mmCIF file of C-alpha atoms in Angstrom:
data_model
loop_
_atom_site.group_PDB
_atom_site.id
_atom_site.type_symbol
_atom_site.label_atom_id
_atom_site.label_comp_id
_atom_site.label_asym_id
_atom_site.label_seq_id
_atom_site.Cartn_x
_atom_site.Cartn_y
_atom_site.Cartn_z
ATOM 1 C CA UNK A 1 -44.544 152.219 13.156
ATOM 2 C CA UNK A 2 -42.358 150.192 10.846
ATOM 3 C CA UNK A 3 -40.672 146.973 11.911
ATOM 4 C CA UNK A 4 -36.901 147.078 12.091
ATOM 5 C CA UNK A 5 -36.503 144.790 9.063
ATOM 6 C CA UNK A 6 -38.318 147.285 6.847
ATOM 7 C CA UNK A 7 -36.637 150.483 8.003
ATOM 8 C CA UNK A 8 -34.623 150.696 4.785
ATOM 9 C CA UNK A 9 -37.797 150.289 2.742
ATOM 10 C CA UNK A 10 -39.526 153.189 4.495
ATOM 11 C CA UNK A 11 -36.351 155.255 4.343
ATOM 12 C CA UNK A 12 -36.356 154.765 0.564
ATOM 13 C CA UNK A 13 -39.995 155.756 0.079
ATOM 14 C CA UNK A 14 -39.819 158.760 2.416
ATOM 15 C CA UNK A 15 -39.397 161.133 -0.545
ATOM 16 C CA UNK A 16 -42.558 159.757 -2.158
ATOM 17 C CA UNK A 17 -44.693 159.653 0.998
ATOM 18 C CA UNK A 18 -46.453 162.895 0.091
ATOM 19 C CA UNK A 19 -47.972 161.190 -2.956
ATOM 20 C CA UNK A 20 -49.495 158.482 -0.735
ATOM 21 C CA UNK A 21 -51.104 160.882 1.747
ATOM 22 C CA UNK A 22 -54.119 161.911 -0.402
ATOM 23 C CA UNK A 23 -55.414 158.328 -0.345
ATOM 24 C CA UNK A 24 -55.736 158.513 3.455
ATOM 25 C CA UNK A 25 -56.945 162.102 3.782
ATOM 26 C CA UNK A 26 -60.591 161.385 4.643
ATOM 27 C CA UNK A 27 -59.620 158.738 7.201
ATOM 28 C CA UNK A 28 -56.999 160.983 8.759
ATOM 29 C CA UNK A 29 -59.549 163.791 9.012
ATOM 30 C CA UNK A 30 -61.826 161.489 11.017
ATOM 31 C CA UNK A 31 -58.897 160.662 13.279
ATOM 32 C CA UNK A 32 -58.012 164.329 13.763
ATOM 33 C CA UNK A 33 -61.619 165.206 14.630
ATOM 34 C CA UNK A 34 -61.772 162.389 17.168
ATOM 35 C CA UNK A 35 -58.457 163.367 18.791
ATOM 36 C CA UNK A 36 -59.527 166.998 19.017
ATOM 37 C CA UNK A 37 -62.769 165.997 20.751
ATOM 38 C CA UNK A 38 -60.792 164.497 23.648
ATOM 39 C CA UNK A 39 -59.868 166.383 26.837
ATOM 40 C CA UNK A 40 -56.357 167.811 27.067
ATOM 41 C CA UNK A 41 -53.719 165.194 27.869
ATOM 42 C CA UNK A 42 -50.413 163.529 27.057
ATOM 43 C CA UNK A 43 -50.602 161.863 23.652
ATOM 44 C CA UNK A 44 -48.291 159.305 22.036
ATOM 45 C CA UNK A 45 -48.526 158.570 18.311
ATOM 46 C CA UNK A 46 -46.664 155.483 17.120
ATOM 47 C CA UNK A 47 -45.584 155.448 13.480
ATOM 48 C CA UNK A 48 -45.775 159.135 12.610
ATOM 49 C CA UNK A 49 -44.329 158.881 9.090
ATOM 50 C CA UNK A 50 -43.588 162.440 7.982
ATOM 51 C CA UNK A 51 -45.529 163.777 10.973
ATOM 52 C CA UNK A 52 -47.960 165.990 9.062
ATOM 53 C CA UNK A 53 -50.995 164.821 11.045
ATOM 54 C CA UNK A 54 -49.514 165.909 14.369
ATOM 55 C CA UNK A 55 -49.810 169.628 13.683
ATOM 56 C CA UNK A 56 -53.606 169.317 13.587
ATOM 57 C CA UNK A 57 -53.907 167.772 17.058
ATOM 58 C CA UNK A 58 -54.984 170.563 19.410
ATOM 59 C CA UNK A 59 -54.635 170.937 23.188
ATOM 60 C CA UNK A 60 -52.386 167.907 23.726
ATOM 61 C CA UNK A 61 -48.743 167.483 24.697
ATOM 62 C CA UNK A 62 -47.551 165.216 21.894
ATOM 63 C CA UNK A 63 -44.827 162.599 21.613
ATOM 64 C CA UNK A 64 -44.366 161.056 18.170
ATOM 65 C CA UNK A 65 -42.171 158.064 17.393
ATOM 66 C CA UNK A 66 -41.035 156.189 14.293
ATOM 67 C CA UNK A 67 -38.239 153.746 13.466
ATOM 68 C CA UNK A 68 -37.454 155.219 10.041
ATOM 69 C CA UNK A 69 -34.863 157.961 10.490
ATOM 70 C CA UNK A 70 -35.596 159.361 7.023
ATOM 71 C CA UNK A 71 -39.265 159.762 7.912
ATOM 72 C CA UNK A 72 -38.402 161.151 11.331
ATOM 73 C CA UNK A 73 -36.013 163.724 9.874
ATOM 74 C CA UNK A 74 -38.739 164.952 7.526
ATOM 75 C CA UNK A 75 -41.130 165.187 10.461
ATOM 76 C CA UNK A 76 -38.575 167.139 12.512
ATOM 77 C CA UNK A 77 -38.105 169.589 9.660
ATOM 78 C CA UNK A 78 -41.829 170.002 9.102
ATOM 79 C CA UNK A 79 -42.703 170.349 12.805
ATOM 80 C CA UNK A 80 -39.683 172.345 13.947
ATOM 81 C CA UNK A 81 -41.822 175.320 15.026
ATOM 82 C CA UNK A 82 -44.098 173.273 17.308
ATOM 83 C CA UNK A 83 -42.607 173.280 20.808
ATOM 84 C CA UNK A 84 -45.330 171.027 22.264
ATOM 85 C CA UNK A 85 -44.338 168.146 19.946
ATOM 86 C CA UNK A 86 -41.447 165.813 20.817
ATOM 87 C CA UNK A 87 -40.149 163.405 18.148
ATOM 88 C CA UNK A 88 -38.132 160.291 19.006
ATOM 89 C CA UNK A 89 -36.676 157.354 17.057
ATOM 90 C CA UNK A 90 -38.146 154.340 18.835
ATOM 91 C CA UNK A 91 -39.735 150.946 18.172
ATOM 92 C CA UNK A 92 -43.349 150.611 19.293
ATOM 93 C CA UNK A 93 -42.776 146.987 20.232
ATOM 94 C CA UNK A 94 -40.170 148.090 22.777
ATOM 95 C CA UNK A 95 -41.306 151.422 24.186
ATOM 96 C CA UNK A 96 -38.716 153.144 26.354
ATOM 97 C CA UNK A 97 -41.294 154.913 28.495
ATOM 98 C CA UNK A 98 -42.347 154.347 32.094
ATOM 99 C CA UNK A 99 -45.635 152.628 32.881
ATOM 100 C CA UNK A 100 -48.869 154.666 32.924
ATOM 101 C CA UNK A 101 -47.374 157.704 31.189
ATOM 102 C CA UNK A 102 -49.857 158.674 28.458
ATOM 103 C CA UNK A 103 -53.541 159.598 28.395
ATOM 104 C CA UNK A 104 -53.848 158.651 24.726
ATOM 105 C CA UNK A 105 -52.000 156.394 22.284
ATOM 106 C CA UNK A 106 -52.670 156.634 18.545
ATOM 107 C CA UNK A 107 -51.858 153.855 16.049
ATOM 108 C CA UNK A 108 -52.497 155.298 12.559
ATOM 109 C CA UNK A 109 -52.154 152.729 9.741
ATOM 110 C CA UNK A 110 -49.389 151.029 11.704
ATOM 111 C CA UNK A 111 -50.625 147.883 13.396
ATOM 112 C CA UNK A 112 -50.575 145.860 10.149
ATOM 113 C CA UNK A 113 -46.922 146.685 9.404
ATOM 114 C CA UNK A 114 -45.224 145.794 12.698
ATOM 115 C CA UNK A 115 -43.588 142.410 13.253
ATOM 116 C CA UNK A 116 -45.739 141.557 16.275
ATOM 117 C CA UNK A 117 -49.020 143.487 16.572
ATOM 118 C CA UNK A 118 -49.934 141.893 19.895
ATOM 119 C CA UNK A 119 -46.577 142.824 21.408
ATOM 120 C CA UNK A 120 -47.172 146.387 20.237
ATOM 121 C CA UNK A 121 -50.595 146.396 21.896
ATOM 122 C CA UNK A 122 -49.141 145.015 25.125
ATOM 123 C CA UNK A 123 -46.613 147.846 25.174
ATOM 124 C CA UNK A 124 -49.386 150.352 24.486
ATOM 125 C CA UNK A 125 -51.363 148.954 27.409
ATOM 126 C CA UNK A 126 -48.348 149.317 29.679
ATOM 127 C CA UNK A 127 -47.659 152.981 28.890
ATOM 128 C CA UNK A 128 -51.324 154.060 28.919
ATOM 129 C CA UNK A 129 -52.663 155.474 32.160
ATOM 130 C CA UNK A 130 -55.628 153.648 33.734
ATOM 131 C CA UNK A 131 -58.664 155.110 31.999
ATOM 132 C CA UNK A 132 -56.503 156.072 29.023
ATOM 133 C CA UNK A 133 -57.676 155.725 25.425
ATOM 134 C CA UNK A 134 -56.165 153.734 22.556
ATOM 135 C CA UNK A 135 -57.167 154.834 19.053
ATOM 136 C CA UNK A 136 -56.491 152.521 16.099
ATOM 137 C CA UNK A 137 -56.956 153.675 12.505
ATOM 138 C CA UNK A 138 -56.367 150.778 10.140
ATOM 139 C CA UNK A 139 -57.721 148.519 7.430
ATOM 140 C CA UNK A 140 -59.393 145.292 8.525
ATOM 141 C CA UNK A 141 -60.384 142.559 6.086
ATOM 142 C CA UNK A 142 -64.220 142.574 6.000
ATOM 143 C CA UNK A 143 -66.487 139.623 5.341
ATOM 144 C CA UNK A 144 -67.449 140.754 1.846
ATOM 145 C CA UNK A 145 -65.912 140.831 -1.646
ATOM 146 C CA UNK A 146 -62.993 142.916 -0.327
ATOM 147 C CA UNK A 147 -61.523 139.828 1.345
ATOM 148 C CA UNK A 148 -60.877 138.294 -2.085
ATOM 149 C CA UNK A 149 -59.081 141.450 -3.205
ATOM 150 C CA UNK A 150 -56.963 141.284 -0.035
ATOM 151 C CA UNK A 151 -55.975 137.707 -0.858
ATOM 152 C CA UNK A 152 -55.008 138.596 -4.423
ATOM 153 C CA UNK A 153 -53.032 141.617 -3.247
ATOM 154 C CA UNK A 154 -51.279 139.776 -0.399
ATOM 155 C CA UNK A 155 -48.051 138.847 -2.298
ATOM 156 C CA UNK A 156 -47.584 142.487 -3.315
ATOM 157 C CA UNK A 157 -48.434 143.653 0.206
ATOM 158 C CA UNK A 158 -45.607 141.545 1.602
ATOM 159 C CA UNK A 159 -43.169 143.357 -0.679
ATOM 160 C CA UNK A 160 -44.557 146.626 0.697
ATOM 161 C CA UNK A 161 -44.060 145.376 4.276
ATOM 162 C CA UNK A 162 -47.644 145.187 5.465
ATOM 163 C CA UNK A 163 -50.391 142.600 5.883
ATOM 164 C CA UNK A 164 -53.245 143.058 3.428
ATOM 165 C CA UNK A 165 -55.180 140.195 5.051
ATOM 166 C CA UNK A 166 -55.743 141.533 8.553
ATOM 167 C CA UNK A 167 -58.432 140.650 11.092
ATOM 168 C CA UNK A 168 -59.274 142.377 14.358
ATOM 169 C CA UNK A 169 -59.963 138.950 15.883
ATOM 170 C CA UNK A 170 -56.246 138.126 15.620
ATOM 171 C CA UNK A 171 -55.392 141.009 17.957
ATOM 172 C CA UNK A 172 -55.750 138.977 21.141
ATOM 173 C CA UNK A 173 -54.007 141.641 23.245
ATOM 174 C CA UNK A 174 -57.067 143.845 22.745
ATOM 175 C CA UNK A 175 -58.825 141.658 25.324
ATOM 176 C CA UNK A 176 -57.067 143.779 27.960
ATOM 177 C CA UNK A 177 -59.028 146.810 26.751
ATOM 178 C CA UNK A 178 -62.709 147.721 26.582
ATOM 179 C CA UNK A 179 -63.917 148.757 23.123
ATOM 180 C CA UNK A 180 -65.841 152.029 23.334
ATOM 181 C CA UNK A 181 -66.300 152.973 19.673
ATOM 182 C CA UNK A 182 -66.170 151.396 16.209
ATOM 183 C CA UNK A 183 -66.399 153.855 13.323
ATOM 184 C CA UNK A 184 -66.424 152.705 9.696
ATOM 185 C CA UNK A 185 -64.448 155.058 7.463
ATOM 186 C CA UNK A 186 -65.915 153.840 4.167
ATOM 187 C CA UNK A 187 -69.007 152.152 2.751
ATOM 188 C CA UNK A 188 -67.283 148.768 2.489
ATOM 189 C CA UNK A 189 -66.179 148.638 6.136
ATOM 190 C CA UNK A 190 -62.538 148.226 5.142
ATOM 191 C CA UNK A 191 -60.996 151.080 7.106
ATOM 192 C CA UNK A 192 -62.059 151.527 10.718
ATOM 193 C CA UNK A 193 -61.419 153.925 13.550
ATOM 194 C CA UNK A 194 -61.487 151.912 16.775
ATOM 195 C CA UNK A 195 -61.387 153.313 20.311
ATOM 196 C CA UNK A 196 -60.464 151.286 23.373
ATOM 197 C CA UNK A 197 -60.302 152.115 27.069
ATOM 198 C CA UNK A 198 -57.651 150.825 29.465
ATOM 199 C CA UNK A 199 -59.560 149.651 32.528
#
């Protein structure tokens, strides 16, 4: 989910997005496996990019949103044959859905690029059904040598509209949820797949 101020940036890179995807393939495969292990339900993914992950989610009624129209148009073209997938232009920090609507909400590589991550999480909490599951796939700055790389890369990251220095502890809105799983996606503990339950 891209913040409104960076829509033009993500519109511009939409034609090159396919070259970025291979770097996230192993992480996305973990996400897909986890989603497919869940019982059938209504699923919302925030920040779908070109939408290519959605076709691999099985058994769910899917709503995908993004604020970049260029990305969304590519997703609509790619997923045009999938009747169980609905795509909408919408900001995750201001979800236009009723309370308690979804069984699952997925945030794939998105929480570090929005303007207000805690506002996003509050909106996610609102639209999740009681007992619903939040899944976050993202990088988190670990307490090892990677944190120094994050600091060096931070000026470039700002130009790319995301936070390279990013800590789970800063996501105070997660206190509303109960963490039920914490899966490391690499040996350095940089990328994580986190699962939370709405009580």
